[in-house]
Amino acid sequence: RAYCTMFAPAQLPYTATAALLMSLQPILVSLSKNEAGGFDYSVPASTMLSELLKLLLSSGLLLRQMATCAPSELLSEQPWAEMLSYSLPGLIYFVNNNCLFFILQEVDPTTFQLLSQMKTLFTGLLFRLFLRRRLSAVQYLALVTLACGTAVSQLPTYRTEAGGTLVHKSSSSLGFLLTLLSSSLSALGGVYSEKLLKGRASASIHWQNVQLYLWGVAFNAIGVYTKDRQALLGPGILQAFHARAWAVVLCNALNGLAISAVLKYADNIARVYAHAIAMMVTMLASLRLFDVPISPQLALALVLVAASTLQYNLPPEWLRPLPTEEEEEELRGASNDPEATKLISSDEPNDDSARGSGLDGGVGPLGHGLGSSAASTQAAARNPPKR
């Protein structure tokens, strides 16, 4: 179950790290823009450098792991087929990572994080189609709430300029469409990557990452050559990279490694939940860094998205119906009955195995009368009728 997986001690560090890096990603990209709102450095080169850094880090970790295990244990029975299977998520991430830069030219980081929650809707649908995971009615309603939250964020707003003039302001339609595309690609890439990473549970995550990032470097190298061919032949493509641009490269690389660990050891629901936490962190940081005002539409959308995320991850036991007044009266009457209390206490088993079986007189909303029935059965077993 998702709510147990992401908060388990073994998985929580990956989820928390992914949430932190996801919140930093749009902020760093926005800070790396020039005064005109564009980028002085090459966007394809930035994504290629991130993929290359992920490949180098994964290769180093893999070499360290190979010191304690044989190389044959890393390979599957069909290594070339496995290598080829990682080309699809590599292509998806290539398109999605480049979309991020163009999206943040159209919308602010808070709106981007909010609209990106649409990936929850796509993830839920793809869970059902590809991983054959069933969603409850409550989870489907949470997805509907999420769609409403993202729609509310697109309602136009008006602000008053000097002189009392009302100026219409709304989010860019292009930014909305690009974020919609990015969310669908992110969900598809995440679900497919989880299928690959968990398809061979015993495989090293570092070897699986190496296969994925090899394709990422290849696709991004083609993108760099296509877009920045002249810069490659000229003084060099890295001259325009300043400190903030390199911070984007580092953050994207670490974020990719953290998400891979979440998909391997938790699941896509944990990834989506980490993104929701990142949205809140980004919103608070944008208030100080970019002076982004919180409009009523945005505030309502944040509430809807947060409620949807919590509802989607709600533990099943929280959804059990409360006892009726008649059941509460019956429970109080049973607890105040001295004869029933005496019978339960006198016949309570003393061995630990009986206690562990759950028949030690516990009374609850779903187990009323269980203790007295168990006590009567045990008493009958000790005093069989004479024939």
CSV table of N, CA and C in Angstrom, one decimal, residues 1 8 11 21 23 36 46 48 93 119 122 152 183 186 229 256 258 260 263 288 308 313 332 335 340 349 372:
chain,number,residue,atom,x,y,z
A,1,ARG,N,0.8,-1.2,0.0
A,1,ARG,CA,0.0,0.0,0.0
A,1,ARG,C,0.9,1.2,0.0
A,8,ALA,N,7.9,4.3,5.1
A,8,ALA,CA,8.7,3.2,5.7
A,8,ALA,C,10.1,3.7,5.9
A,11,GLN,N,12.3,3.6,2.8
A,11,GLN,CA,12.0,4.4,1.6
A,11,GLN,C,11.9,5.9,1.8
A,21,LEU,N,14.6,18.0,-4.0
A,21,LEU,CA,15.2,18.3,-5.3
A,21,LEU,C,14.2,18.8,-6.3
A,23,SER,N,11.5,20.5,-5.5
A,23,SER,CA,11.2,21.9,-5.2
A,23,SER,C,12.3,22.8,-5.6
A,36,ALA,N,15.7,39.1,-20.2
A,36,ALA,CA,14.6,39.0,-21.2
A,36,ALA,C,13.7,37.8,-20.9
A,46,SER,N,22.4,21.6,-21.5
A,46,SER,CA,22.2,21.5,-20.1
A,46,SER,C,21.6,20.1,-19.7
A,48,MET,N,21.8,17.4,-21.6
A,48,MET,CA,22.8,16.4,-21.9
A,48,MET,C,23.8,16.2,-20.8
A,93,TYR,N,12.1,10.9,-21.4
A,93,TYR,CA,12.7,11.9,-20.5
A,93,TYR,C,13.5,12.9,-21.3
A,119,LYS,N,-0.1,15.1,-13.4
A,119,LYS,CA,0.6,13.8,-13.6
A,119,LYS,C,-0.1,12.7,-12.7
A,122,PHE,N,-2.8,11.1,-14.8
A,122,PHE,CA,-2.3,10.2,-15.8
A,122,PHE,C,-1.6,9.0,-15.2
A,152,VAL,N,-9.1,25.3,-11.8
A,152,VAL,CA,-9.3,26.6,-11.1
A,152,VAL,C,-8.1,27.5,-11.2
A,183,SER,N,3.3,16.6,-18.1
A,183,SER,CA,2.7,15.7,-17.0
A,183,SER,C,2.4,14.3,-17.6
A,186,SER,N,5.7,12.6,-18.2
A,186,SER,CA,6.3,12.2,-16.9
A,186,SER,C,5.6,11.0,-16.3
A,229,ARG,N,24.8,23.2,-33.4
A,229,ARG,CA,25.9,22.8,-34.2
A,229,ARG,C,26.9,23.9,-34.4
A,256,GLY,N,17.2,13.1,-10.9
A,256,GLY,CA,16.9,11.9,-11.6
A,256,GLY,C,17.3,10.7,-10.9
A,258,ALA,N,17.4,10.4,-7.6
A,258,ALA,CA,16.5,10.2,-6.5
A,258,ALA,C,15.2,9.6,-6.9
A,260,SER,N,14.7,7.7,-9.5
A,260,SER,CA,14.9,6.3,-9.9
A,260,SER,C,14.9,5.4,-8.6
A,263,LEU,N,11.2,5.0,-7.5
A,263,LEU,CA,10.5,4.0,-8.4
A,263,LEU,C,11.0,2.6,-8.1
A,288,ARG,N,9.2,34.8,-1.6
A,288,ARG,CA,10.4,35.6,-1.2
A,288,ARG,C,11.3,35.9,-2.4
A,308,SER,N,-6.7,16.6,-2.6
A,308,SER,CA,-6.7,15.5,-3.6
A,308,SER,C,-5.6,14.5,-3.3
A,313,ASN,N,-4.0,9.2,-1.1
A,313,ASN,CA,-3.1,8.3,-0.2
A,313,ASN,C,-3.7,8.0,1.1
A,332,ARG,N,-21.0,-0.1,25.4
A,332,ARG,CA,-21.0,0.4,26.7
A,332,ARG,C,-21.7,-0.5,27.7
A,335,SER,N,-19.3,-3.5,28.4
A,335,SER,CA,-18.2,-3.1,29.2
A,335,SER,C,-18.6,-2.9,30.7
A,340,ALA,N,-20.1,-10.4,32.4
A,340,ALA,CA,-19.3,-10.6,31.2
A,340,ALA,C,-17.9,-10.3,31.4
A,349,PRO,N,-6.7,-16.7,28.3
A,349,PRO,CA,-5.6,-17.6,28.2
A,349,PRO,C,-4.3,-16.9,28.7
A,372,SER,N,-16.0,-12.8,24.4
A,372,SER,CA,-16.9,-13.7,25.2
A,372,SER,C,-17.1,-15.0,24.5
